[in-house]
Backbone atoms as SQL, in Angstrom:
CREATE TABLE atoms (id INTEGER PRIMARY KEY, chain TEXT, resi INTEGER, resn TEXT, atom TEXT, x REAL, y REAL, z REAL);
INSERT INTO atoms VALUES
  (1, 'A', 1, 'MET', 'N', -56.836, 207.404, -43.413),
  (2, 'A', 1, 'MET', 'CA', -55.895, 207.660, -44.306),
  (3, 'A', 1, 'MET', 'C', -54.855, 208.706, -43.753),
  (4, 'A', 2, 'ILE', 'N', -53.731, 208.623, -43.898),
  (5, 'A', 2, 'ILE', 'CA', -52.556, 209.488, -43.595),
  (6, 'A', 2, 'ILE', 'C', -52.873, 210.624, -44.516),
  (7, 'A', 3, 'GLN', 'N', -52.423, 211.799, -44.087),
  (8, 'A', 3, 'GLN', 'CA', -52.438, 213.144, -44.933),
  (9, 'A', 3, 'GLN', 'C', -51.010, 213.304, -45.404),
  (10, 'A', 4, 'GLU', 'N', -51.030, 214.360, -46.451),
  (11, 'A', 4, 'GLU', 'CA', -49.776, 214.530, -47.113),
  (12, 'A', 4, 'GLU', 'C', -48.617, 215.052, -46.054),
  (13, 'A', 5, 'ALA', 'N', -48.960, 215.816, -45.191),
  (14, 'A', 5, 'ALA', 'CA', -47.962, 216.469, -44.157),
  (15, 'A', 5, 'ALA', 'C', -47.269, 215.110, -43.378),
  (16, 'A', 6, 'GLN', 'N', -48.150, 214.177, -42.895),
  (17, 'A', 6, 'GLN', 'CA', -47.649, 213.085, -42.332),
  (18, 'A', 6, 'GLN', 'C', -46.745, 212.156, -43.144),
  (19, 'A', 7, 'ALA', 'N', -47.289, 211.915, -44.447),
  (20, 'A', 7, 'ALA', 'CA', -46.448, 211.361, -45.540),
  (21, 'A', 7, 'ALA', 'C', -45.021, 211.945, -45.647),
  (22, 'A', 8, 'LYS', 'N', -45.077, 213.279, -45.807),
  (23, 'A', 8, 'LYS', 'CA', -43.797, 213.954, -46.083),
  (24, 'A', 8, 'LYS', 'C', -42.851, 213.682, -44.854),
  (25, 'A', 9, 'GLN', 'N', -43.341, 213.749, -43.686),
  (26, 'A', 9, 'GLN', 'CA', -42.402, 213.625, -42.596),
  (27, 'A', 9, 'GLN', 'C', -41.929, 212.183, -42.459),
  (28, 'A', 10, 'LEU', 'N', -42.820, 211.150, -42.731),
  (29, 'A', 10, 'LEU', 'CA', -42.306, 209.864, -42.771),
  (30, 'A', 10, 'LEU', 'C', -41.345, 209.652, -43.835),
  (31, 'A', 11, 'LEU', 'N', -41.522, 210.215, -45.008),
  (32, 'A', 11, 'LEU', 'CA', -40.563, 210.033, -46.051),
  (33, 'A', 11, 'LEU', 'C', -39.175, 210.685, -45.758),
  (34, 'A', 12, 'GLU', 'N', -39.157, 211.787, -45.107),
  (35, 'A', 12, 'GLU', 'CA', -37.914, 212.419, -44.652),
  (36, 'A', 12, 'GLU', 'C', -37.227, 211.700, -43.792),
  (37, 'A', 13, 'GLU', 'N', -37.962, 211.047, -42.682),
  (38, 'A', 13, 'GLU', 'CA', -37.277, 210.258, -41.722),
  (39, 'A', 13, 'GLU', 'C', -36.779, 209.077, -42.136),
  (40, 'A', 14, 'THR', 'N', -37.502, 208.376, -43.267),
  (41, 'A', 14, 'THR', 'CA', -36.999, 207.290, -43.761),
  (42, 'A', 14, 'THR', 'C', -35.733, 207.471, -44.578),
  (43, 'A', 15, 'PHE', 'N', -35.687, 208.781, -45.392),
  (44, 'A', 15, 'PHE', 'CA', -34.449, 208.961, -46.183),
  (45, 'A', 15, 'PHE', 'C', -33.274, 209.244, -45.236),
  (46, 'A', 16, 'ALA', 'N', -33.535, 209.789, -44.134),
  (47, 'A', 16, 'ALA', 'CA', -32.560, 210.178, -43.075),
  (48, 'A', 16, 'ALA', 'C', -31.961, 208.636, -42.548),
  (49, 'A', 17, 'ARG', 'N', -32.823, 207.709, -42.537),
  (50, 'A', 17, 'ARG', 'CA', -32.313, 206.550, -41.971),
  (51, 'A', 17, 'ARG', 'C', -31.528, 205.657, -42.952),
  (52, 'A', 18, 'MET', 'N', -31.929, 205.950, -44.282),
  (53, 'A', 18, 'MET', 'CA', -31.295, 205.291, -45.492),
  (54, 'A', 18, 'MET', 'C', -29.852, 205.977, -45.637),
  (55, 'A', 19, 'ASN', 'N', -29.886, 207.238, -45.136),
  (56, 'A', 19, 'ASN', 'CA', -28.578, 207.994, -45.601),
  (57, 'A', 19, 'ASN', 'C', -28.128, 208.901, -44.234),
  (58, 'A', 20, 'PRO', 'N', -27.592, 207.924, -43.475),
  (59, 'A', 20, 'PRO', 'CA', -27.134, 208.443, -42.188),
  (60, 'A', 20, 'PRO', 'C', -25.732, 209.263, -42.142),
  (61, 'A', 21, 'GLY', 'N', -25.556, 209.927, -41.261),
  (62, 'A', 21, 'GLY', 'CA', -24.191, 210.587, -41.079),
  (63, 'A', 21, 'GLY', 'C', -24.260, 212.138, -41.535),
  (64, 'A', 22, 'GLU', 'N', -23.332, 212.823, -41.185),
  (65, 'A', 22, 'GLU', 'CA', -23.225, 214.270, -41.195),
  (66, 'A', 22, 'GLU', 'C', -22.887, 214.621, -42.634),
  (67, 'A', 23, 'ALA', 'N', -22.192, 213.763, -43.287),
  (68, 'A', 23, 'ALA', 'CA', -21.903, 214.063, -44.735),
  (69, 'A', 23, 'ALA', 'C', -23.098, 213.987, -45.616),
  (70, 'A', 24, 'MET', 'N', -24.113, 213.365, -45.177),
  (71, 'A', 24, 'MET', 'CA', -25.484, 213.337, -45.878),
  (72, 'A', 24, 'MET', 'C', -26.473, 214.492, -45.592),
  (73, 'A', 25, 'GLU', 'N', -25.827, 215.392, -44.777),
  (74, 'A', 25, 'GLU', 'CA', -26.826, 216.436, -44.445),
  (75, 'A', 25, 'GLU', 'C', -27.357, 217.265, -45.533),
  (76, 'A', 26, 'PRO', 'N', -26.287, 217.863, -46.524),
  (77, 'A', 26, 'PRO', 'CA', -26.821, 218.444, -47.666),
  (78, 'A', 26, 'PRO', 'C', -27.892, 217.539, -48.531),
  (79, 'A', 27, 'GLY', 'N', -27.670, 216.332, -48.648),
  (80, 'A', 27, 'GLY', 'CA', -28.632, 215.640, -49.402),
  (81, 'A', 27, 'GLY', 'C', -29.989, 215.562, -48.786),
  (82, 'A', 28, 'ARG', 'N', -29.929, 215.374, -47.448),
  (83, 'A', 28, 'ARG', 'CA', -31.351, 215.364, -46.652),
  (84, 'A', 28, 'ARG', 'C', -31.960, 216.692, -46.708),
  (85, 'A', 29, 'LYS', 'N', -31.232, 217.853, -46.695),
  (86, 'A', 29, 'LYS', 'CA', -31.930, 219.167, -46.890),
  (87, 'A', 29, 'LYS', 'C', -32.365, 219.337, -48.461),
  (88, 'A', 30, 'LYS', 'N', -31.699, 218.679, -49.358),
  (89, 'A', 30, 'LYS', 'CA', -32.257, 218.885, -50.756),
  (90, 'A', 30, 'LYS', 'C', -33.383, 218.046, -50.935),
  (91, 'A', 31, 'TYR', 'N', -33.387, 216.711, -50.241),
  (92, 'A', 31, 'TYR', 'CA', -34.507, 215.797, -50.388),
  (93, 'A', 31, 'TYR', 'C', -35.803, 216.523, -49.646),
  (94, 'A', 32, 'ALA', 'N', -35.785, 217.271, -48.725),
  (95, 'A', 32, 'ALA', 'CA', -36.593, 217.921, -47.857),
  (96, 'A', 32, 'ALA', 'C', -37.403, 218.983, -48.845),
  (97, 'A', 33, 'GLU', 'N', -36.816, 219.453, -49.793),
  (98, 'A', 33, 'GLU', 'CA', -37.344, 220.346, -50.684),
  (99, 'A', 33, 'GLU', 'C', -38.167, 219.800, -51.874),
  (100, 'A', 34, 'LEU', 'N', -37.945, 218.443, -52.034),
  (101, 'A', 34, 'LEU', 'CA', -38.650, 217.811, -53.089),
  (102, 'A', 34, 'LEU', 'C', -40.185, 217.818, -52.956),
  (103, 'A', 35, 'ARG', 'N', -41.022, 217.687, -53.946),
  (104, 'A', 35, 'ARG', 'CA', -42.599, 217.707, -53.989),
  (105, 'A', 35, 'ARG', 'C', -42.876, 216.244, -53.577),
  (106, 'A', 36, 'VAL', 'N', -43.882, 216.132, -52.891),
  (107, 'A', 36, 'VAL', 'CA', -44.532, 214.827, -52.566),
  (108, 'A', 36, 'VAL', 'C', -45.559, 214.569, -53.603),
  (109, 'A', 37, 'ARG', 'N', -45.449, 213.250, -54.233),
  (110, 'A', 37, 'ARG', 'CA', -46.414, 212.758, -55.064),
  (111, 'A', 37, 'ARG', 'C', -47.131, 211.597, -54.588),
  (112, 'A', 38, 'ARG', 'N', -48.476, 211.400, -54.969),
  (113, 'A', 38, 'ARG', 'CA', -49.376, 210.451, -54.363),
  (114, 'A', 38, 'ARG', 'C', -50.030, 209.782, -55.652),
  (115, 'A', 39, 'ALA', 'N', -50.203, 208.377, -55.221),
  (116, 'A', 39, 'ALA', 'CA', -50.779, 207.308, -56.259),
  (117, 'A', 39, 'ALA', 'C', -51.685, 206.488, -55.493),
  (118, 'A', 40, 'GLU', 'N', -52.734, 206.139, -56.136),
  (119, 'A', 40, 'GLU', 'CA', -53.851, 205.255, -55.397),
  (120, 'A', 40, 'GLU', 'C', -54.264, 204.183, -56.397),
  (121, 'A', 41, 'ARG', 'N', -54.408, 203.060, -55.717),
  (122, 'A', 41, 'ARG', 'CA', -55.239, 201.974, -56.566),
  (123, 'A', 41, 'ARG', 'C', -56.071, 201.151, -55.666),
  (124, 'A', 42, 'ARG', 'N', -57.135, 200.698, -56.306),
  (125, 'A', 42, 'ARG', 'CA', -58.048, 199.892, -55.486),
  (126, 'A', 42, 'ARG', 'C', -58.128, 198.605, -56.379),
  (127, 'A', 43, 'VAL', 'N', -57.988, 197.488, -55.635),
  (128, 'A', 43, 'VAL', 'CA', -57.982, 196.101, -56.111),
  (129, 'A', 43, 'VAL', 'C', -58.883, 195.008, -55.629),
  (130, 'A', 44, 'SER', 'N', -59.781, 194.505, -56.370),
  (131, 'A', 44, 'SER', 'CA', -60.613, 193.515, -55.722),
  (132, 'A', 44, 'SER', 'C', -59.992, 192.173, -55.434),
  (133, 'A', 45, 'CYS', 'N', -60.346, 191.538, -54.357),
  (134, 'A', 45, 'CYS', 'CA', -59.652, 190.359, -53.730),
  (135, 'A', 45, 'CYS', 'C', -60.610, 189.568, -53.065),
  (136, 'A', 46, 'THR', 'N', -60.178, 188.311, -52.798),
  (137, 'A', 46, 'THR', 'CA', -61.216, 187.465, -51.897),
  (138, 'A', 46, 'THR', 'C', -60.311, 186.854, -50.874),
  (139, 'A', 47, 'GLY', 'N', -60.923, 186.429, -49.887),
  (140, 'A', 47, 'GLY', 'CA', -60.303, 185.815, -48.569),
  (141, 'A', 47, 'GLY', 'C', -59.619, 186.906, -47.753),
  (142, 'A', 48, 'ASN', 'N', -59.030, 186.420, -46.752),
  (143, 'A', 48, 'ASN', 'CA', -58.276, 187.394, -45.866),
  (144, 'A', 48, 'ASN', 'C', -57.114, 187.750, -46.404),
  (145, 'A', 49, 'LEU', 'N', -57.117, 188.831, -47.107),
  (146, 'A', 49, 'LEU', 'CA', -55.811, 189.487, -47.728),
  (147, 'A', 49, 'LEU', 'C', -54.992, 190.275, -46.669),
  (148, 'A', 50, 'TYR', 'N', -55.672, 190.693, -45.654),
  (149, 'A', 50, 'TYR', 'CA', -54.742, 191.361, -44.599),
  (150, 'A', 50, 'TYR', 'C', -53.665, 190.461, -44.106),
  (151, 'A', 51, 'GLN', 'N', -54.112, 189.101, -43.801),
  (152, 'A', 51, 'GLN', 'CA', -53.285, 188.411, -43.075),
  (153, 'A', 51, 'GLN', 'C', -51.926, 188.019, -44.158),
  (154, 'A', 52, 'LYS', 'N', -52.425, 187.777, -45.303),
  (155, 'A', 52, 'LYS', 'CA', -51.375, 187.325, -46.233),
  (156, 'A', 52, 'LYS', 'C', -50.554, 188.458, -46.625),
  (157, 'A', 53, 'ALA', 'N', -50.866, 189.623, -46.774),
  (158, 'A', 53, 'ALA', 'CA', -50.256, 191.034, -46.831),
  (159, 'A', 53, 'ALA', 'C', -49.256, 191.208, -45.674),
  (160, 'A', 54, 'ARG', 'N', -49.754, 190.934, -44.394),
  (161, 'A', 54, 'ARG', 'CA', -48.953, 191.291, -43.312),
  (162, 'A', 54, 'ARG', 'C', -47.695, 190.165, -43.505),
  (163, 'A', 55, 'GLU', 'N', -47.967, 188.909, -43.844),
  (164, 'A', 55, 'GLU', 'CA', -47.007, 187.887, -43.746),
  (165, 'A', 55, 'GLU', 'C', -45.951, 188.233, -44.898),
  (166, 'A', 56, 'ALA', 'N', -46.428, 188.607, -46.066),
  (167, 'A', 56, 'ALA', 'CA', -45.623, 188.754, -47.171),
  (168, 'A', 56, 'ALA', 'C', -44.844, 189.995, -47.106),
  (169, 'A', 57, 'LEU', 'N', -45.483, 191.080, -46.668),
  (170, 'A', 57, 'LEU', 'CA', -44.744, 192.345, -46.749),
  (171, 'A', 57, 'LEU', 'C', -43.864, 192.785, -45.699),
  (172, 'A', 58, 'THR', 'N', -44.360, 192.331, -44.500),
  (173, 'A', 58, 'THR', 'CA', -43.532, 192.680, -43.357),
  (174, 'A', 58, 'THR', 'C', -42.105, 191.947, -43.210),
  (175, 'A', 59, 'GLU', 'N', -41.971, 190.890, -44.038),
  (176, 'A', 59, 'GLU', 'CA', -40.673, 190.337, -44.155),
  (177, 'A', 59, 'GLU', 'C', -39.612, 191.239, -44.931),
  (178, 'A', 60, 'GLN', 'N', -40.222, 192.088, -45.781),
  (179, 'A', 60, 'GLN', 'CA', -39.309, 192.650, -46.577),
  (180, 'A', 60, 'GLN', 'C', -39.526, 194.380, -46.439),
  (181, 'A', 61, 'GLU', 'N', -40.393, 194.685, -45.913),
  (182, 'A', 61, 'GLU', 'CA', -40.682, 196.313, -45.626),
  (183, 'A', 61, 'GLU', 'C', -40.927, 196.548, -44.079),
  (184, 'A', 62, 'THR', 'N', -40.759, 197.980, -43.912),
  (185, 'A', 62, 'THR', 'CA', -40.755, 198.285, -42.272),
  (186, 'A', 62, 'THR', 'C', -42.256, 198.779, -42.064),
  (187, 'A', 63, 'VAL', 'N', -42.812, 198.159, -41.020),
  (188, 'A', 63, 'VAL', 'CA', -44.221, 198.558, -40.604),
  (189, 'A', 63, 'VAL', 'C', -44.123, 199.881, -39.795),
  (190, 'A', 64, 'LEU', 'N', -44.921, 200.713, -40.206),
  (191, 'A', 64, 'LEU', 'CA', -44.819, 202.022, -39.491),
  (192, 'A', 64, 'LEU', 'C', -46.131, 202.171, -38.676),
  (193, 'A', 65, 'GLU', 'N', -47.210, 201.643, -39.009),
  (194, 'A', 65, 'GLU', 'CA', -48.473, 201.657, -38.259),
  (195, 'A', 65, 'GLU', 'C', -49.270, 200.354, -38.691),
  (196, 'A', 66, 'GLU', 'N', -50.074, 199.895, -37.841),
  (197, 'A', 66, 'GLU', 'CA', -51.000, 198.706, -38.012),
  (198, 'A', 66, 'GLU', 'C', -52.135, 198.787, -37.226),
  (199, 'A', 67, 'GLU', 'N', -53.288, 198.483, -37.982),
  (200, 'A', 67, 'GLU', 'CA', -54.737, 198.321, -37.286),
  (201, 'A', 67, 'GLU', 'C', -55.031, 196.958, -37.813),
  (202, 'A', 68, 'PRO', 'N', -55.036, 195.987, -36.855),
  (203, 'A', 68, 'PRO', 'CA', -55.331, 194.574, -37.266),
  (204, 'A', 68, 'PRO', 'C', -56.700, 194.461, -38.191),
  (205, 'A', 69, 'ASP', 'N', -56.404, 193.530, -39.305),
  (206, 'A', 69, 'ASP', 'CA', -57.502, 193.261, -40.113),
  (207, 'A', 69, 'ASP', 'C', -57.984, 194.508, -40.943),
  (208, 'A', 70, 'SER', 'N', -57.356, 195.671, -40.737),
  (209, 'A', 70, 'SER', 'CA', -57.941, 196.633, -41.771),
  (210, 'A', 70, 'SER', 'C', -56.959, 197.692, -42.342),
  (211, 'A', 71, 'ARG', 'N', -55.704, 197.707, -41.811),
  (212, 'A', 71, 'ARG', 'CA', -54.635, 198.834, -42.242),
  (213, 'A', 71, 'ARG', 'C', -53.356, 198.408, -41.990),
  (214, 'A', 72, 'LEU', 'N', -52.543, 198.660, -42.989),
  (215, 'A', 72, 'LEU', 'CA', -50.955, 198.620, -42.724),
  (216, 'A', 72, 'LEU', 'C', -50.517, 199.823, -43.423),
  (217, 'A', 73, 'LEU', 'N', -49.411, 200.442, -42.767),
  (218, 'A', 73, 'LEU', 'CA', -48.856, 201.445, -43.343),
  (219, 'A', 73, 'LEU', 'C', -47.252, 201.190, -43.177),
  (220, 'A', 74, 'LEU', 'N', -46.599, 201.051, -44.341),
  (221, 'A', 74, 'LEU', 'CA', -45.337, 200.587, -44.607),
  (222, 'A', 74, 'LEU', 'C', -44.365, 201.613, -45.086),
  (223, 'A', 75, 'SER', 'N', -43.100, 201.397, -44.866),
  (224, 'A', 75, 'SER', 'CA', -42.137, 202.102, -45.511),
  (225, 'A', 75, 'SER', 'C', -41.355, 201.261, -46.462),
  (226, 'A', 76, 'THR', 'N', -41.053, 201.732, -47.573),
  (227, 'A', 76, 'THR', 'CA', -40.478, 200.745, -48.584),
  (228, 'A', 76, 'THR', 'C', -39.424, 201.537, -49.361),
  (229, 'A', 77, 'GLY', 'N', -38.740, 200.853, -50.142),
  (230, 'A', 77, 'GLY', 'CA', -37.855, 201.527, -51.340),
  (231, 'A', 77, 'GLY', 'C', -38.596, 201.394, -52.724),
  (232, 'A', 78, 'SER', 'N', -38.434, 202.293, -53.638),
  (233, 'A', 78, 'SER', 'CA', -38.933, 202.366, -54.898),
  (234, 'A', 78, 'SER', 'C', -37.896, 202.727, -55.753),
  (235, 'A', 79, 'GLY', 'N', -38.193, 202.621, -57.055),
  (236, 'A', 79, 'GLY', 'CA', -37.284, 203.118, -57.913),
  (237, 'A', 79, 'GLY', 'C', -36.050, 202.068, -58.254),
  (238, 'A', 80, 'LEU', 'N', -34.891, 202.716, -59.013),
  (239, 'A', 80, 'LEU', 'CA', -33.706, 202.016, -59.528),
  (240, 'A', 80, 'LEU', 'C', -33.020, 201.558, -58.036),
  (241, 'A', 81, 'GLY', 'N', -33.006, 200.287, -57.946),
  (242, 'A', 81, 'GLY', 'CA', -32.213, 199.834, -56.636),
  (243, 'A', 81, 'GLY', 'C', -32.981, 199.896, -55.300),
  (244, 'A', 82, 'ARG', 'N', -34.268, 200.297, -55.433),
  (245, 'A', 82, 'ARG', 'CA', -34.984, 200.715, -54.309),
  (246, 'A', 82, 'ARG', 'C', -34.512, 201.725, -53.369),
  (247, 'A', 83, 'GLN', 'N', -33.856, 202.744, -53.925),
  (248, 'A', 83, 'GLN', 'CA', -33.111, 203.639, -53.249),
  (249, 'A', 83, 'GLN', 'C', -33.930, 204.882, -52.951),
  (250, 'A', 84, 'ASN', 'N', -35.236, 204.997, -53.480),
  (251, 'A', 84, 'ASN', 'CA', -36.039, 206.272, -53.314),
  (252, 'A', 84, 'ASN', 'C', -37.120, 205.674, -52.224),
  (253, 'A', 85, 'PRO', 'N', -37.307, 206.403, -51.045),
  (254, 'A', 85, 'PRO', 'CA', -38.182, 205.918, -49.993),
  (255, 'A', 85, 'PRO', 'C', -39.604, 206.189, -50.484),
  (256, 'A', 86, 'ALA', 'N', -40.444, 205.294, -50.119),
  (257, 'A', 86, 'ALA', 'CA', -41.856, 205.504, -50.635),
  (258, 'A', 86, 'ALA', 'C', -42.709, 205.033, -49.121),
  (259, 'A', 87, 'VAL', 'N', -43.819, 205.768, -48.932),
  (260, 'A', 87, 'VAL', 'CA', -44.757, 205.256, -47.786),
  (261, 'A', 87, 'VAL', 'C', -46.016, 204.714, -48.406),
  (262, 'A', 88, 'VAL', 'N', -46.398, 203.635, -48.123),
  (263, 'A', 88, 'VAL', 'CA', -47.554, 202.890, -48.769),
  (264, 'A', 88, 'VAL', 'C', -48.583, 202.444, -47.667),
  (265, 'A', 89, 'GLU', 'N', -49.851, 202.933, -47.866),
  (266, 'A', 89, 'GLU', 'CA', -50.862, 202.591, -46.889),
  (267, 'A', 89, 'GLU', 'C', -51.890, 201.699, -47.624),
  (268, 'A', 90, 'LEU', 'N', -52.108, 200.374, -47.008),
  (269, 'A', 90, 'LEU', 'CA', -53.006, 199.490, -47.353),
  (270, 'A', 90, 'LEU', 'C', -54.249, 199.506, -46.454),
  (271, 'A', 91, 'GLU', 'N', -55.367, 199.823, -47.128),
  (272, 'A', 91, 'GLU', 'CA', -56.713, 199.727, -46.328),
  (273, 'A', 91, 'GLU', 'C', -57.429, 198.663, -46.878),
  (274, 'A', 92, 'PHE', 'N', -58.007, 197.577, -45.886),
  (275, 'A', 92, 'PHE', 'CA', -58.550, 196.537, -46.352),
  (276, 'A', 92, 'PHE', 'C', -60.016, 196.547, -46.075),
  (277, 'A', 93, 'ASP', 'N', -60.878, 195.973, -46.914),
  (278, 'A', 93, 'ASP', 'CA', -62.270, 195.694, -46.565),
  (279, 'A', 93, 'ASP', 'C', -62.634, 194.344, -46.986),
  (280, 'A', 94, 'ALA', 'N', -63.862, 194.020, -46.957),
  (281, 'A', 94, 'ALA', 'CA', -64.288, 192.567, -47.141),
  (282, 'A', 94, 'ALA', 'C', -63.862, 192.102, -48.607),
  (283, 'A', 95, 'ASP', 'N', -63.972, 192.890, -49.597),
  (284, 'A', 95, 'ASP', 'CA', -63.679, 192.419, -50.892),
  (285, 'A', 95, 'ASP', 'C', -62.645, 193.236, -51.869),
  (286, 'A', 96, 'SER', 'N', -61.921, 193.973, -51.073),
  (287, 'A', 96, 'SER', 'CA', -60.739, 194.745, -51.865),
  (288, 'A', 96, 'SER', 'C', -59.838, 195.305, -50.875),
  (289, 'A', 97, 'VAL', 'N', -58.821, 195.965, -51.488),
  (290, 'A', 97, 'VAL', 'CA', -57.708, 196.584, -50.837),
  (291, 'A', 97, 'VAL', 'C', -57.437, 197.863, -51.628),
  (292, 'A', 98, 'THR', 'N', -57.251, 199.012, -50.775),
  (293, 'A', 98, 'THR', 'CA', -56.786, 200.172, -51.491),
  (294, 'A', 98, 'THR', 'C', -55.531, 200.533, -51.061),
  (295, 'A', 99, 'LEU', 'N', -54.592, 200.816, -51.989),
  (296, 'A', 99, 'LEU', 'CA', -53.105, 201.118, -51.815),
  (297, 'A', 99, 'LEU', 'C', -53.013, 202.428, -52.100),
  (298, 'A', 100, 'THR', 'N', -52.413, 203.258, -51.137),
  (299, 'A', 100, 'THR', 'CA', -52.188, 204.653, -51.516),
  (300, 'A', 100, 'THR', 'C', -50.659, 204.903, -51.126),
  (301, 'A', 101, 'ALA', 'N', -49.931, 205.467, -52.064),
  (302, 'A', 101, 'ALA', 'CA', -48.388, 205.561, -51.876),
  (303, 'A', 101, 'ALA', 'C', -48.130, 206.900, -51.888),
  (304, 'A', 102, 'TRP', 'N', -47.084, 207.411, -51.196),
  (305, 'A', 102, 'TRP', 'CA', -46.448, 208.713, -51.497),
  (306, 'A', 102, 'TRP', 'C', -44.976, 208.529, -51.607),
  (307, 'A', 103, 'ALA', 'N', -44.462, 209.380, -52.469),
  (308, 'A', 103, 'ALA', 'CA', -42.836, 209.448, -52.683),
  (309, 'A', 103, 'ALA', 'C', -42.617, 210.800, -53.201),
  (310, 'A', 104, 'LYS', 'N', -41.305, 211.275, -53.058),
  (311, 'A', 104, 'LYS', 'CA', -40.772, 212.574, -53.422),
  (312, 'A', 104, 'LYS', 'C', -40.058, 212.322, -54.708),
  (313, 'A', 105, 'GLU', 'N', -40.320, 213.438, -55.600),
  (314, 'A', 105, 'GLU', 'CA', -39.811, 213.417, -56.874),
  (315, 'A', 105, 'GLU', 'C', -39.174, 214.865, -57.234),
  (316, 'A', 106, 'GLY', 'N', -38.180, 214.866, -58.117),
  (317, 'A', 106, 'GLY', 'CA', -37.766, 216.302, -58.383),
  (318, 'A', 106, 'GLY', 'C', -38.089, 216.668, -59.827),
  (319, 'A', 107, 'LEU', 'N', -37.527, 217.286, -60.671),
  (320, 'A', 107, 'LEU', 'CA', -38.042, 217.807, -61.852),
  (321, 'A', 107, 'LEU', 'C', -38.521, 216.774, -62.907),
  (322, 'A', 108, 'ILE', 'N', -37.648, 215.623, -62.778),
  (323, 'A', 108, 'ILE', 'CA', -38.029, 214.500, -63.698),
  (324, 'A', 108, 'ILE', 'C', -39.037, 213.587, -63.139),
  (325, 'A', 109, 'PRO', 'N', -40.327, 213.385, -63.602),
  (326, 'A', 109, 'PRO', 'CA', -41.149, 212.414, -63.031),
  (327, 'A', 109, 'PRO', 'C', -40.794, 210.986, -63.159),
  (328, 'A', 110, 'GLN', 'N', -40.539, 210.359, -62.080),
  (329, 'A', 110, 'GLN', 'CA', -40.066, 209.048, -62.136),
  (330, 'A', 110, 'GLN', 'C', -41.133, 208.252, -61.759),
  (331, 'A', 111, 'ARG', 'N', -42.351, 208.596, -61.323),
  (332, 'A', 111, 'ARG', 'CA', -43.621, 207.895, -61.023),
  (333, 'A', 111, 'ARG', 'C', -43.233, 206.794, -59.836),
  (334, 'A', 112, 'THR', 'N', -42.363, 207.265, -58.718),
  (335, 'A', 112, 'THR', 'CA', -42.015, 206.480, -57.653),
  (336, 'A', 112, 'THR', 'C', -43.110, 205.926, -56.852),
  (337, 'A', 113, 'ALA', 'N', -44.273, 206.618, -56.716),
  (338, 'A', 113, 'ALA', 'CA', -45.340, 206.296, -55.787),
  (339, 'A', 113, 'ALA', 'C', -46.063, 205.129, -56.590),
  (340, 'A', 114, 'GLN', 'N', -46.106, 205.272, -57.866),
  (341, 'A', 114, 'GLN', 'CA', -46.809, 204.173, -58.829),
  (342, 'A', 114, 'GLN', 'C', -46.020, 203.004, -58.774),
  (343, 'A', 115, 'GLY', 'N', -44.897, 203.182, -58.674),
  (344, 'A', 115, 'GLY', 'CA', -43.830, 201.915, -58.725),
  (345, 'A', 115, 'GLY', 'C', -43.992, 201.347, -57.644),
  (346, 'A', 116, 'ALA', 'N', -44.118, 201.904, -56.324),
  (347, 'A', 116, 'ALA', 'CA', -44.210, 201.274, -55.146),
  (348, 'A', 116, 'ALA', 'C', -45.344, 200.470, -54.961),
  (349, 'A', 117, 'ILE', 'N', -46.535, 200.987, -55.446),
  (350, 'A', 117, 'ILE', 'CA', -47.957, 200.264, -55.645),
  (351, 'A', 117, 'ILE', 'C', -47.730, 198.867, -56.379),
  (352, 'A', 118, 'LYS', 'N', -47.212, 199.163, -57.657),
  (353, 'A', 118, 'LYS', 'CA', -46.781, 198.006, -58.412),
  (354, 'A', 118, 'LYS', 'C', -46.001, 196.863, -57.576),
  (355, 'A', 119, 'GLY', 'N', -45.014, 197.300, -56.971),
  (356, 'A', 119, 'GLY', 'CA', -44.204, 196.359, -56.364),
  (357, 'A', 119, 'GLY', 'C', -44.909, 195.667, -55.068),
  (358, 'A', 120, 'MET', 'N', -45.766, 196.333, -54.435),
  (359, 'A', 120, 'MET', 'CA', -46.653, 195.890, -53.487),
  (360, 'A', 120, 'MET', 'C', -47.531, 194.727, -54.055),
  (361, 'A', 121, 'LEU', 'N', -48.208, 195.054, -55.150),
  (362, 'A', 121, 'LEU', 'CA', -49.149, 194.226, -55.821),
  (363, 'A', 121, 'LEU', 'C', -48.519, 192.872, -56.310),
  (364, 'A', 122, 'GLU', 'N', -47.185, 193.016, -56.760),
  (365, 'A', 122, 'GLU', 'CA', -46.409, 191.864, -57.184),
  (366, 'A', 122, 'GLU', 'C', -46.095, 190.981, -56.084),
  (367, 'A', 123, 'LEU', 'N', -45.667, 191.654, -54.791),
  (368, 'A', 123, 'LEU', 'CA', -45.436, 190.951, -53.740),
  (369, 'A', 123, 'LEU', 'C', -46.622, 190.090, -53.312),
  (370, 'A', 124, 'LEU', 'N', -47.911, 190.663, -53.484),
  (371, 'A', 124, 'LEU', 'CA', -49.056, 190.074, -53.004),
  (372, 'A', 124, 'LEU', 'C', -49.575, 189.168, -53.941),
  (373, 'A', 125, 'GLY', 'N', -49.022, 189.015, -55.183),
  (374, 'A', 125, 'GLY', 'CA', -49.548, 188.115, -56.265),
  (375, 'A', 125, 'GLY', 'C', -50.810, 188.572, -56.865),
  (376, 'A', 126, 'LEU', 'N', -51.090, 189.902, -56.970),
  (377, 'A', 126, 'LEU', 'CA', -52.348, 190.650, -57.611),
  (378, 'A', 126, 'LEU', 'C', -51.986, 191.252, -58.867);
């Protein structure tokens, strides 16, 4: 499982890719100051969910890391218009998948990490 520091770095890199250019530098600095929030959910499943997840999710999301048959680390958008970056790690075992998501939030809790997990579960049909 990735740690918060790595998630923070990945979120900031994703935000920079989503908002390129010199004019966005103040926004990137402000984003770097936001707090990282984490959400986790374990879901029971049957069959080879890893392969299904890889096929369904990699069409729409960016794969950051992959360990065949056991783990996917993805970058996705969450929130209104999928404009807020989130990093989601999926860890597979024989009868379940654990989804852990990280996202940054400001003063108003938007539950972006929870929303990213919900979106992944919908794409997987769970």
